[in-house]
mmCIF file with all atom_site columns, C-alpha atoms and ligand atoms in Angstrom:
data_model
loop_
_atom_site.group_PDB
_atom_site.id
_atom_site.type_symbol
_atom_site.label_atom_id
_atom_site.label_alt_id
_atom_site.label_comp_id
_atom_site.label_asym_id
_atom_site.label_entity_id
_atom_site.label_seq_id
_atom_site.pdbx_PDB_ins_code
_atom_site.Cartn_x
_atom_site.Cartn_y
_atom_site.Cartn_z
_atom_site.occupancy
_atom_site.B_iso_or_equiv
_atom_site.pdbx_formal_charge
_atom_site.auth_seq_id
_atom_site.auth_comp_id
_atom_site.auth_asym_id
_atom_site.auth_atom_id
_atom_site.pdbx_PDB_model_num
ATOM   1   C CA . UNK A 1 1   ? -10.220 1.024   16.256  1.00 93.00 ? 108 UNK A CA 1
ATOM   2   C CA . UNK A 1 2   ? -9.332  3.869   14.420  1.00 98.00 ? 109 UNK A CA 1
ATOM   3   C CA . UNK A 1 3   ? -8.030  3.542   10.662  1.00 98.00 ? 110 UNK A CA 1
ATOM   4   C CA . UNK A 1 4   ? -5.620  6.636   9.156   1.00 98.00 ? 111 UNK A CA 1
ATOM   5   C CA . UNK A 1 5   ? -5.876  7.230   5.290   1.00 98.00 ? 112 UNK A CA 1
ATOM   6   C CA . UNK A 1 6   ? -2.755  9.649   3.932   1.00 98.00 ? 113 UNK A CA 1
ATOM   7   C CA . UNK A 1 7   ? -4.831  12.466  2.392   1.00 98.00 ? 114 UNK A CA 1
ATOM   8   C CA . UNK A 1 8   ? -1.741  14.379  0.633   1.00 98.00 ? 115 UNK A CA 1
ATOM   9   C CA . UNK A 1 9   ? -2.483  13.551  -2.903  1.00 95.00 ? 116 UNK A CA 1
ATOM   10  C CA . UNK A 1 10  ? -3.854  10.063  -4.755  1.00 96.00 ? 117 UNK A CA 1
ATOM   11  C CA . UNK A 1 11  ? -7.074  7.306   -4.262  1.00 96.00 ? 118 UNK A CA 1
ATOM   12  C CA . UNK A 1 12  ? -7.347  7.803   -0.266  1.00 98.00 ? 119 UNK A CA 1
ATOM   13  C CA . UNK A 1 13  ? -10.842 8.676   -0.684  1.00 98.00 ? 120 UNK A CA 1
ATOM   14  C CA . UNK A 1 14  ? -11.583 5.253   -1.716  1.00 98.00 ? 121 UNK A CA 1
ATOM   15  C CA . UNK A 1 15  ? -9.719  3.587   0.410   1.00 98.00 ? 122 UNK A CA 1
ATOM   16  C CA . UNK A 1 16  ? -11.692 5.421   3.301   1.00 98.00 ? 123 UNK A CA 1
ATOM   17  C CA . UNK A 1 17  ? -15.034 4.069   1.654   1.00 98.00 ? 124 UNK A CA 1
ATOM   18  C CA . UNK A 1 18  ? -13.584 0.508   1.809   1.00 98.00 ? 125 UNK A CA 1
ATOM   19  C CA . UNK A 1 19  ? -12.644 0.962   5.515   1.00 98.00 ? 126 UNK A CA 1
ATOM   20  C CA . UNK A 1 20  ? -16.584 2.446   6.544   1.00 98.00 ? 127 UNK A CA 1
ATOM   21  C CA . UNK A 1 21  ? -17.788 -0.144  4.860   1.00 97.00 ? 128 UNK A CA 1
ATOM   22  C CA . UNK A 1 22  ? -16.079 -2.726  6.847   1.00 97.00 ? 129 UNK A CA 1
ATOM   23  C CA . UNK A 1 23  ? -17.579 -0.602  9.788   1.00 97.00 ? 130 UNK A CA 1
ATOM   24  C CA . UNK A 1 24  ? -14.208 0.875   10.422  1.00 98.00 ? 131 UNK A CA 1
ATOM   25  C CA . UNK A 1 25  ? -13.382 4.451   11.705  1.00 98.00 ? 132 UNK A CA 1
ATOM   26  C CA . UNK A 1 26  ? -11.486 5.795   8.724   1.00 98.00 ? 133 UNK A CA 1
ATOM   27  C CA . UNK A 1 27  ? -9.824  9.138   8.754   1.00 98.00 ? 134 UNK A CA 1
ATOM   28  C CA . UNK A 1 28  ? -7.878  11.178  6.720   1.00 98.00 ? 135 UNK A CA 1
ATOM   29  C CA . UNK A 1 29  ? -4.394  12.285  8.126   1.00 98.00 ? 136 UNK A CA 1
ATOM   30  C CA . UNK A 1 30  ? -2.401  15.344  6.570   1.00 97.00 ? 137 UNK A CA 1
ATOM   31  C CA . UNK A 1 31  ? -0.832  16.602  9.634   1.00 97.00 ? 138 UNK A CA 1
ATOM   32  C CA . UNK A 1 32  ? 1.562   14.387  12.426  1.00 97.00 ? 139 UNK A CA 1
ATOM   33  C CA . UNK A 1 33  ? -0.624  15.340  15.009  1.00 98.00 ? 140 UNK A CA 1
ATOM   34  C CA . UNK A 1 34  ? -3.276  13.388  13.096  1.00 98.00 ? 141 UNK A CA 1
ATOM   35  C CA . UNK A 1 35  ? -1.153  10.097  13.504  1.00 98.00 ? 142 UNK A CA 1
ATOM   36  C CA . UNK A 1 36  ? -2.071  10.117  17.095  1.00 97.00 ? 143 UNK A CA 1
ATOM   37  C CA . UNK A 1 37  ? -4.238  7.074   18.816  1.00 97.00 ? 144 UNK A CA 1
ATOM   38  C CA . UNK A 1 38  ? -4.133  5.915   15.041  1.00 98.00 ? 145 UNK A CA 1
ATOM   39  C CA . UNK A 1 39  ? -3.921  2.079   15.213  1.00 98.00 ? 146 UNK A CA 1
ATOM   40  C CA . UNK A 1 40  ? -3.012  1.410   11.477  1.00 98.00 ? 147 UNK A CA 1
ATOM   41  C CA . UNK A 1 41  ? -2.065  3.740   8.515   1.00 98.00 ? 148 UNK A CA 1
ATOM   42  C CA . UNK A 1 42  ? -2.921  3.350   4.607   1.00 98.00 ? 149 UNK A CA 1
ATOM   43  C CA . UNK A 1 43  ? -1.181  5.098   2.141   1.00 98.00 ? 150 UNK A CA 1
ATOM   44  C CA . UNK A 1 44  ? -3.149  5.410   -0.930  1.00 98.00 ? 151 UNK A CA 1
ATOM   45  C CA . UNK A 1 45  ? -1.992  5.481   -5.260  1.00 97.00 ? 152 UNK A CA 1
ATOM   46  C CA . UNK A 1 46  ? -1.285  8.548   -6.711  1.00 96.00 ? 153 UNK A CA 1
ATOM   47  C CA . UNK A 1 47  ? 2.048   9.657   -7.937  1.00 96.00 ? 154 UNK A CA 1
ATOM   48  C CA . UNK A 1 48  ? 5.396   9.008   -5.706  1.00 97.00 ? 155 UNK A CA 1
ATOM   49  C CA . UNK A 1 49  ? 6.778   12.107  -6.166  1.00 97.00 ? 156 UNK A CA 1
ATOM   50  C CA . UNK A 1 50  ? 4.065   14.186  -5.405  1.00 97.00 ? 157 UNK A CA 1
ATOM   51  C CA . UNK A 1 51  ? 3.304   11.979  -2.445  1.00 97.00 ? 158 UNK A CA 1
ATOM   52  C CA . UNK A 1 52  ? 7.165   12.545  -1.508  1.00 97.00 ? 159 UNK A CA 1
ATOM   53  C CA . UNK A 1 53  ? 6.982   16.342  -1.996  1.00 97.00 ? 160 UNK A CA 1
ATOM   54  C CA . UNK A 1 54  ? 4.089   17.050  -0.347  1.00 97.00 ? 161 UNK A CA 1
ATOM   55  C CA . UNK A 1 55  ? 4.793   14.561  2.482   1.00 98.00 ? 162 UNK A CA 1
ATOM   56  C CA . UNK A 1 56  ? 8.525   17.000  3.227   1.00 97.00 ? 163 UNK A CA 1
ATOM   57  C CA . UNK A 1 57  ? 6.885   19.746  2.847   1.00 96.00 ? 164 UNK A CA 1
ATOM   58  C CA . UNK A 1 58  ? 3.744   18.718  5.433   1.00 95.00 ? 165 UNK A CA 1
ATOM   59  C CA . UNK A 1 59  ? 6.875   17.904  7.420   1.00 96.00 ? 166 UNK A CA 1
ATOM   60  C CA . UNK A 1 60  ? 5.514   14.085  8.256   1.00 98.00 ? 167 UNK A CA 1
ATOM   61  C CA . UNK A 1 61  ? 8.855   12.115  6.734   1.00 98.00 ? 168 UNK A CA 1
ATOM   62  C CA . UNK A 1 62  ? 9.758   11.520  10.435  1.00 98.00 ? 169 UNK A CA 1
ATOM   63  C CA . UNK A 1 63  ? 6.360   11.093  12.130  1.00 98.00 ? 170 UNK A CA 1
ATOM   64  C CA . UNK A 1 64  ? 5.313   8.828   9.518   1.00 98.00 ? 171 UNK A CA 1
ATOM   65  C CA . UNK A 1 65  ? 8.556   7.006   9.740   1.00 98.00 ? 172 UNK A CA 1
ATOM   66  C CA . UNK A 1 66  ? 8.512   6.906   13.679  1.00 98.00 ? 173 UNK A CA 1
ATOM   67  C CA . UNK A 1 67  ? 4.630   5.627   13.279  1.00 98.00 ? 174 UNK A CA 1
ATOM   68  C CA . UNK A 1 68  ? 5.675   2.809   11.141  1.00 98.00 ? 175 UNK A CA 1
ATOM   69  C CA . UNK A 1 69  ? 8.264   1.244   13.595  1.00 97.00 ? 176 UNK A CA 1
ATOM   70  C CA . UNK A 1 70  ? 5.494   0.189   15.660  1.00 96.00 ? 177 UNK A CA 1
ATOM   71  C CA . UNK A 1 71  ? 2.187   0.636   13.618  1.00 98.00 ? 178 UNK A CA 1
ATOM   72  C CA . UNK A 1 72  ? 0.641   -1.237  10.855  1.00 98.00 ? 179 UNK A CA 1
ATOM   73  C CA . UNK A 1 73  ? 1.531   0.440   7.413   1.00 98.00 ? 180 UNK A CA 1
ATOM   74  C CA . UNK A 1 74  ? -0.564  -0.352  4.246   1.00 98.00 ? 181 UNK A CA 1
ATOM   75  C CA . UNK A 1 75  ? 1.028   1.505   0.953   1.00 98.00 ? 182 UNK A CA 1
ATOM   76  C CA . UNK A 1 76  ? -0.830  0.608   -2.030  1.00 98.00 ? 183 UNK A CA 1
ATOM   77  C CA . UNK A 1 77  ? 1.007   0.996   -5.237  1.00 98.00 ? 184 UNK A CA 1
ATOM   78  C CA . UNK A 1 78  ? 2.343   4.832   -5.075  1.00 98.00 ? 185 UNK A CA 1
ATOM   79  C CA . UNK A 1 79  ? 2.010   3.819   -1.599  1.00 98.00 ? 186 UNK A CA 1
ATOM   80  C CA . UNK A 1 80  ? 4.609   0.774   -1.704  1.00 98.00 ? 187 UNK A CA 1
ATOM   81  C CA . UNK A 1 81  ? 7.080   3.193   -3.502  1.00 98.00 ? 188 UNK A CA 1
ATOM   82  C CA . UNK A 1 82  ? 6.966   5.500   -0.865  1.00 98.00 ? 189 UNK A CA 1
ATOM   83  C CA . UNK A 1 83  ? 7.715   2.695   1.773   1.00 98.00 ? 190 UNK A CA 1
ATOM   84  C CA . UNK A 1 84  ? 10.325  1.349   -0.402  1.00 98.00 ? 191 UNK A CA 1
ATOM   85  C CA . UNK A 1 85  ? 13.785  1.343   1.142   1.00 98.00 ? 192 UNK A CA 1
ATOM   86  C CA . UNK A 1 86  ? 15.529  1.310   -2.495  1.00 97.00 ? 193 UNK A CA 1
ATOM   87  C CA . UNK A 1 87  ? 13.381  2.809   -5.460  1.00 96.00 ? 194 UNK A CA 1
ATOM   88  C CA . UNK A 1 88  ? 16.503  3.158   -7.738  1.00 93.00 ? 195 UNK A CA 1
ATOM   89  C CA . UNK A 1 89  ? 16.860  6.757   -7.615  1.00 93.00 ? 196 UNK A CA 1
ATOM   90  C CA . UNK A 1 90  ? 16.709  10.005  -5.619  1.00 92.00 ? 197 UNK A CA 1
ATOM   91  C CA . UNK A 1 91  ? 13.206  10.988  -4.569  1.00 95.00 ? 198 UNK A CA 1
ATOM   92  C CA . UNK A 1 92  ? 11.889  11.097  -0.936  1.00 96.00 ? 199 UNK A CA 1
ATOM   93  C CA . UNK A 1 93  ? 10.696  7.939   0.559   1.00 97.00 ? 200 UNK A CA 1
ATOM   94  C CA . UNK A 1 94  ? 9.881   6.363   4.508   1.00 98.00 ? 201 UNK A CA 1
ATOM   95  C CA . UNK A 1 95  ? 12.430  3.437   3.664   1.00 98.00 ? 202 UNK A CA 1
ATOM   96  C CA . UNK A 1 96  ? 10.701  1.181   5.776   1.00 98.00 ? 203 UNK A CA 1
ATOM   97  C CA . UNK A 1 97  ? 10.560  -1.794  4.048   1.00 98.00 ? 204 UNK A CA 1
ATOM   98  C CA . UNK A 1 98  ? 13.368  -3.833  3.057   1.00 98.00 ? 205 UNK A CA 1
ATOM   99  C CA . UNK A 1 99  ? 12.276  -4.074  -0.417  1.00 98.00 ? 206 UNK A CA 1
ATOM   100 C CA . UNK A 1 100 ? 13.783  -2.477  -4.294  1.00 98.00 ? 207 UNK A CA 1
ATOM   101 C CA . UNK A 1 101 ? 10.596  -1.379  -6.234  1.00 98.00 ? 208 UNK A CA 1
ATOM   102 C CA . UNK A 1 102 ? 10.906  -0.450  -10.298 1.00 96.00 ? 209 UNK A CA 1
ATOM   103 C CA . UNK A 1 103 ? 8.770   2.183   -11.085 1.00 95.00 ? 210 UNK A CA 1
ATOM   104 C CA . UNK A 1 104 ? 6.119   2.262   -13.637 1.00 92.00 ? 211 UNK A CA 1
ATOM   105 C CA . UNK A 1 105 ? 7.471   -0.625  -14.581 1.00 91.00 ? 212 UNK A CA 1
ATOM   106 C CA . UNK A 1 106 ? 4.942   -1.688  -17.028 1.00 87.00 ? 213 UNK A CA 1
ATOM   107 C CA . UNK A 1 107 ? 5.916   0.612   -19.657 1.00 78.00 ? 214 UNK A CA 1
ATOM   108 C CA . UNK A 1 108 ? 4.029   2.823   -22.259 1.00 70.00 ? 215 UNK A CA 1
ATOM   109 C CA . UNK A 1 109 ? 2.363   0.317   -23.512 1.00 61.00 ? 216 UNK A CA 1
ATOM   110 C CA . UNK A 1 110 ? 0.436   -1.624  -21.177 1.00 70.00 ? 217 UNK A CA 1
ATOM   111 C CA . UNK A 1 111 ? 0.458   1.570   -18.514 1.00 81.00 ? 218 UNK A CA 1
ATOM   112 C CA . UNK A 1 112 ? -2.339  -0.143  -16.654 1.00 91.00 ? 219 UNK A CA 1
ATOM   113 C CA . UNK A 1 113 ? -4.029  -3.521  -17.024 1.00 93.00 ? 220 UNK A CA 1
ATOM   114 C CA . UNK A 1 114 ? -6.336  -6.062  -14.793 1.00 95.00 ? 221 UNK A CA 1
ATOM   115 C CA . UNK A 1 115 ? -5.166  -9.982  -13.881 1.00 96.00 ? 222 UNK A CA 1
ATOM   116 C CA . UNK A 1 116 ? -5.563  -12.153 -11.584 1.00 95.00 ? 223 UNK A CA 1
ATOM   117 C CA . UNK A 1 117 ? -3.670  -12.955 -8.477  1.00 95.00 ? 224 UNK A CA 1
ATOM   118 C CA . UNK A 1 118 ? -2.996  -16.333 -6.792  1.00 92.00 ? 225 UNK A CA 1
ATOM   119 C CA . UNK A 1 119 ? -2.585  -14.657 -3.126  1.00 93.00 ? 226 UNK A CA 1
ATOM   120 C CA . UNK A 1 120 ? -2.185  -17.938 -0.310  1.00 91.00 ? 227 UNK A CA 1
ATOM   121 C CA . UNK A 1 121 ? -2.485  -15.621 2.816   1.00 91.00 ? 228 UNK A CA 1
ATOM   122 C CA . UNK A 1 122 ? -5.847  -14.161 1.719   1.00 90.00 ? 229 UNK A CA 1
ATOM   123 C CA . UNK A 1 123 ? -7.209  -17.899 1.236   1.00 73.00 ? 230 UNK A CA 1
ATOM   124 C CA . UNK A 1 124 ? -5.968  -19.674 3.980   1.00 60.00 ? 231 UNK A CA 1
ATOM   125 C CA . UNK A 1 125 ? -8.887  -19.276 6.172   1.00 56.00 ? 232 UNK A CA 1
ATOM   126 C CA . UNK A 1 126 ? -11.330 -21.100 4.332   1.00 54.00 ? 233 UNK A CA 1
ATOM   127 C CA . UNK A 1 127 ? -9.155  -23.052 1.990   1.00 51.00 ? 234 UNK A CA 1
ATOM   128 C CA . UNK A 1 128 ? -10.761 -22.070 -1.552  1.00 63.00 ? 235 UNK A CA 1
ATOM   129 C CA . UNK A 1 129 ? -8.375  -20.956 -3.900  1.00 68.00 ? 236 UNK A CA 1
ATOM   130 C CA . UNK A 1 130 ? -10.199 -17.910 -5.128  1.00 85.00 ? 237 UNK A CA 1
ATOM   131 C CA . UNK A 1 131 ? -8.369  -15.736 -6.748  1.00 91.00 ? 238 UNK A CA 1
ATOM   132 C CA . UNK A 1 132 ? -7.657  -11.889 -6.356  1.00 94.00 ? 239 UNK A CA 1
ATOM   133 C CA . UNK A 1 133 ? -8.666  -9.918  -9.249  1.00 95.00 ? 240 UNK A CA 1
ATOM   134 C CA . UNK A 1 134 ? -6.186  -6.766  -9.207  1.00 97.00 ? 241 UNK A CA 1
ATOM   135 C CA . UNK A 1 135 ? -6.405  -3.447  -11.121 1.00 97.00 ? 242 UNK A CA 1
ATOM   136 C CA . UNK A 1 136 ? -2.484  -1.980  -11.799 1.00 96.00 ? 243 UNK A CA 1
ATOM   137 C CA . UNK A 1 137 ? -2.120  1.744   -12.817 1.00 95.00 ? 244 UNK A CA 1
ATOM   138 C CA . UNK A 1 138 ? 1.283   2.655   -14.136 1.00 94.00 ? 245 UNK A CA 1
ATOM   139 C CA . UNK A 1 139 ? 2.271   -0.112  -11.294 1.00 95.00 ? 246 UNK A CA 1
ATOM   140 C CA . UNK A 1 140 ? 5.401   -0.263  -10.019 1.00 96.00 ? 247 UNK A CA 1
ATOM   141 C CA . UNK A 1 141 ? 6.865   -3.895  -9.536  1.00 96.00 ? 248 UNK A CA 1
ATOM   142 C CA . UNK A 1 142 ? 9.025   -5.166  -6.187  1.00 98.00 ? 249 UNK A CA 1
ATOM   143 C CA . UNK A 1 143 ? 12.790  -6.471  -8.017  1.00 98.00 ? 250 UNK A CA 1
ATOM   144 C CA . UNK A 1 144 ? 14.535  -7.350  -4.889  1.00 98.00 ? 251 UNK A CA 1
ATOM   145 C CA . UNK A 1 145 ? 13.469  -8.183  -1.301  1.00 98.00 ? 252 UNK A CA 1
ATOM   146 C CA . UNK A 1 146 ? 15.444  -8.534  1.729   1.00 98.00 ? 253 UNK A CA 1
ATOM   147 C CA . UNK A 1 147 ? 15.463  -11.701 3.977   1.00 98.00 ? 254 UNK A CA 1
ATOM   148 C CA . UNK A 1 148 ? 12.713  -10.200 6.685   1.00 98.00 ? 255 UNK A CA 1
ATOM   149 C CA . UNK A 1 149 ? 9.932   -9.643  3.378   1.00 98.00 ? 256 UNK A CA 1
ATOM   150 C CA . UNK A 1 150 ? 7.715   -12.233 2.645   1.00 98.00 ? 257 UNK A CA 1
ATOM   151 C CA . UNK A 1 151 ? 6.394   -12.329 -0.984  1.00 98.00 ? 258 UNK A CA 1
ATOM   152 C CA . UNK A 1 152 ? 2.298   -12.403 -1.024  1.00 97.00 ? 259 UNK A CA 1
ATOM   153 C CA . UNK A 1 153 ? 1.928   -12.583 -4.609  1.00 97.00 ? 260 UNK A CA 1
ATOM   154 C CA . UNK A 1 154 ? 3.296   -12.751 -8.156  1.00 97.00 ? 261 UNK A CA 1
ATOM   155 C CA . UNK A 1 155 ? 2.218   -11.768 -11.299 1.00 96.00 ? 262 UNK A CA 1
ATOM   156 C CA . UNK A 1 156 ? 1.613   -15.511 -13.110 1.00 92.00 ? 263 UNK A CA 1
ATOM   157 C CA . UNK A 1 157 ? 2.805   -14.367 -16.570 1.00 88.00 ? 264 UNK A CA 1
ATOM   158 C CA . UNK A 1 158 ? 6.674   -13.029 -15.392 1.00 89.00 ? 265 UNK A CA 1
ATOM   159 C CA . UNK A 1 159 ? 6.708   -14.463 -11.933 1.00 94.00 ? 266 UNK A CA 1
ATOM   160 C CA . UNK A 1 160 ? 7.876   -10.454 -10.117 1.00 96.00 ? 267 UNK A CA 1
ATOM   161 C CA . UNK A 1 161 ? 6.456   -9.997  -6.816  1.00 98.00 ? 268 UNK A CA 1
ATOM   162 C CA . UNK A 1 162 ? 3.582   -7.265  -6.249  1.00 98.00 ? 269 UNK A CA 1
ATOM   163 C CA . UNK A 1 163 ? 2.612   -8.014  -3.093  1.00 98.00 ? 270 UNK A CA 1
ATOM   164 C CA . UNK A 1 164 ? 4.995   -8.380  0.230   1.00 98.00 ? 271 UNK A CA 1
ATOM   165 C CA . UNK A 1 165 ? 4.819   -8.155  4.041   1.00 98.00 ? 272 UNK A CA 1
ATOM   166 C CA . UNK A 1 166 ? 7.414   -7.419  6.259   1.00 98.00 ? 273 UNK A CA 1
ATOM   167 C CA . UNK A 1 167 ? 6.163   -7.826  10.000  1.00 97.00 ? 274 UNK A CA 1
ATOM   168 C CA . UNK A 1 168 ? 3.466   -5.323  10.545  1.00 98.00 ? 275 UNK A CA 1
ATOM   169 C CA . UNK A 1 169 ? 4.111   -3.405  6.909   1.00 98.00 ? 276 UNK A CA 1
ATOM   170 C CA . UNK A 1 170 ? 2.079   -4.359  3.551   1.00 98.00 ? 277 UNK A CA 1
ATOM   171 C CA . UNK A 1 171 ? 2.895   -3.254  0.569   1.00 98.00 ? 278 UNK A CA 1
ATOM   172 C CA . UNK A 1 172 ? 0.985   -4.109  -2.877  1.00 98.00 ? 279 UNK A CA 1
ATOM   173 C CA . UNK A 1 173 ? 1.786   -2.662  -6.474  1.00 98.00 ? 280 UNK A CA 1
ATOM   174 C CA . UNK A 1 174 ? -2.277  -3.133  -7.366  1.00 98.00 ? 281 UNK A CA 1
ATOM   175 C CA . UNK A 1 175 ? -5.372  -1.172  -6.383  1.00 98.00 ? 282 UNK A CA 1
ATOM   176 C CA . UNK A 1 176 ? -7.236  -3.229  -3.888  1.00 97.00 ? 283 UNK A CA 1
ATOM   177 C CA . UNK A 1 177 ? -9.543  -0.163  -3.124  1.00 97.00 ? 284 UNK A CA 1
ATOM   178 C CA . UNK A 1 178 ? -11.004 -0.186  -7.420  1.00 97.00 ? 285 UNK A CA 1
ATOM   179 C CA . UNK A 1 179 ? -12.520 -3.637  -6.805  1.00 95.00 ? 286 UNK A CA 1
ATOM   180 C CA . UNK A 1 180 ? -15.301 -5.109  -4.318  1.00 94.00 ? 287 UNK A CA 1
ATOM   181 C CA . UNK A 1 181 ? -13.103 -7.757  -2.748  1.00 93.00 ? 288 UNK A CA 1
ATOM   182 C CA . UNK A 1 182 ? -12.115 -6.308  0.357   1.00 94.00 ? 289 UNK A CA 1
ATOM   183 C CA . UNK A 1 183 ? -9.744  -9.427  1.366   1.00 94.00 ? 290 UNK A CA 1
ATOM   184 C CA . UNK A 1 184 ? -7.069  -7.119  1.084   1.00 96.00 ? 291 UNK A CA 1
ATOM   185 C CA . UNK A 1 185 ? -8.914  -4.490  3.467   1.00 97.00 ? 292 UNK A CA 1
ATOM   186 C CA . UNK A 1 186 ? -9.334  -7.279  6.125   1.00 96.00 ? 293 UNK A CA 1
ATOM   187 C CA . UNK A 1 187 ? -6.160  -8.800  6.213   1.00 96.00 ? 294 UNK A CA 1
ATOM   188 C CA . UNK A 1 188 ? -4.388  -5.665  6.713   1.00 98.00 ? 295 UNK A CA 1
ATOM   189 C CA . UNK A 1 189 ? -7.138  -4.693  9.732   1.00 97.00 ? 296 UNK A CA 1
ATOM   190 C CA . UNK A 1 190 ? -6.517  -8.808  10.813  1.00 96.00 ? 297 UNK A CA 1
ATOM   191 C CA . UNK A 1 191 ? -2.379  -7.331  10.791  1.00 96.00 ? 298 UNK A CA 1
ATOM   192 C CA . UNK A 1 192 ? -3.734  -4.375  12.935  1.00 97.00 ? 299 UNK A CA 1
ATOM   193 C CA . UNK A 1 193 ? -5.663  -6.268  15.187  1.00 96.00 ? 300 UNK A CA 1
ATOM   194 C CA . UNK A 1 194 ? -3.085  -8.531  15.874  1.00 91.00 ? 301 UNK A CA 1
HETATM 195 N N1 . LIG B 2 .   ? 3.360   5.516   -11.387 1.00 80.07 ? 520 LIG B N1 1
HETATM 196 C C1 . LIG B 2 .   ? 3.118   6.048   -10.068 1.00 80.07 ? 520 LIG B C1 1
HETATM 197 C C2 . LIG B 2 .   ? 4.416   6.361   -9.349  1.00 80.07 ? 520 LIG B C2 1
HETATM 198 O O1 . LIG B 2 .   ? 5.450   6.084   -9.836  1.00 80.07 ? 520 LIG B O1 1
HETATM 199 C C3 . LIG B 2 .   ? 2.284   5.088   -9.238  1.00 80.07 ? 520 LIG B C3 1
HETATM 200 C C4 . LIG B 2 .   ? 0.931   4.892   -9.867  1.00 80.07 ? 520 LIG B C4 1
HETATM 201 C C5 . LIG B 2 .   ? -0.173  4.575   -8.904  1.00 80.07 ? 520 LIG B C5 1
HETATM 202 O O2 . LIG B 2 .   ? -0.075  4.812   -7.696  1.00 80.07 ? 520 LIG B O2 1
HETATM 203 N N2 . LIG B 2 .   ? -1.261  4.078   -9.436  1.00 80.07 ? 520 LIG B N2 1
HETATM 204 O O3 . LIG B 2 .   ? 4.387   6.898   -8.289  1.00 80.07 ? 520 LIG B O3 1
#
């Protein structure tokens, strides 16, 4: 099983170190032709518009988008912006996922900030409630989903939803690549093997 990371701009290294750790083929993908025999596709943090930009001008906005209709997509934070069908104003993104994201929507402030995360799907198996402990980095937060998402996780302190599936797509607003709990890593290859 072979593992794409989006290598146009943001975290994908680490992402890539997660995935050979688990003893997964992980490679980088700039070009469409680089999609090919790929059975799943992770597309790192880093800055939405960049990732946009770069992503037009690589020319993969339609391979990627063709990829995702019947391959398992994994955006992580910049990521989940760029597979955002509604991010509230005009920049380019894959639109795959029926969900309305805010962007940095943390403000000034508190740009970027650690919590834990009550997450049901990655504790099912063995029934202890541990939680997820999840780095956000000028995180973007999911404000509307359509009927087809299914929320993962909140944030406990305003309730907004940073983590969502939609059939074989995953999108979370945290950095599950920072920490050493790979749950994250292994559900989405669970989603791929599936
Ligand atoms: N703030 C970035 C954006 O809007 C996302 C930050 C990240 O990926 N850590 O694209």
């Amino acid at each position: 099983m072979k593992i794409g990371v989006l290598a146009l701009q943001g975290d994908f290294q680490e992402h890539i170190a997660v995935l050979r750790r688990l003893g997964v083929e992980a490679v980088e993908v700039r070009l469409p032709r680089e999609l090919e025999g790929l059975a799943g596709l992770i597309i790192p943090g880093g800055e939405s518009t960049t990732l946009g930009k770069l992503a037009s001008d690589f020319e993969l906005i339609e391979p990627l988008r063709r990829f995702g209709h019947s391959a398992p997509i994994w955006g992580t934070c910049a990521g989940m912006i760029f597979l955002a069908k509604d991010v509230g104003r005009d920049q380019p993104t894959l639109g795959l996922m029926n969900i309305r994201v805010a962007r940095n929507a943390f403000g000034r402030q508190v740009e970027s900030f650690e919590t834990d995360l009550d997450i049901p799907a990655l504790t099912r198996d063995n029934g202890i409630g541990r939680p997820f402990h999840a780095v956000f980095i000028r995180a973007p937060v999911i404000t509307a989903v359509g009927p087809e998402v299914e929320v993962l996780a909140r944030l406990e302190a305003g309730g907004q939803p940073v983590a969502a599936r939609q059939g074989h797509l995953l999108a979370t607003a945290f950095h599950p690549e920072l920490t050493p709990d790979d749950r994250f890593h292994r559900y989405f290859l669970e989603l791929v093997q599936s």
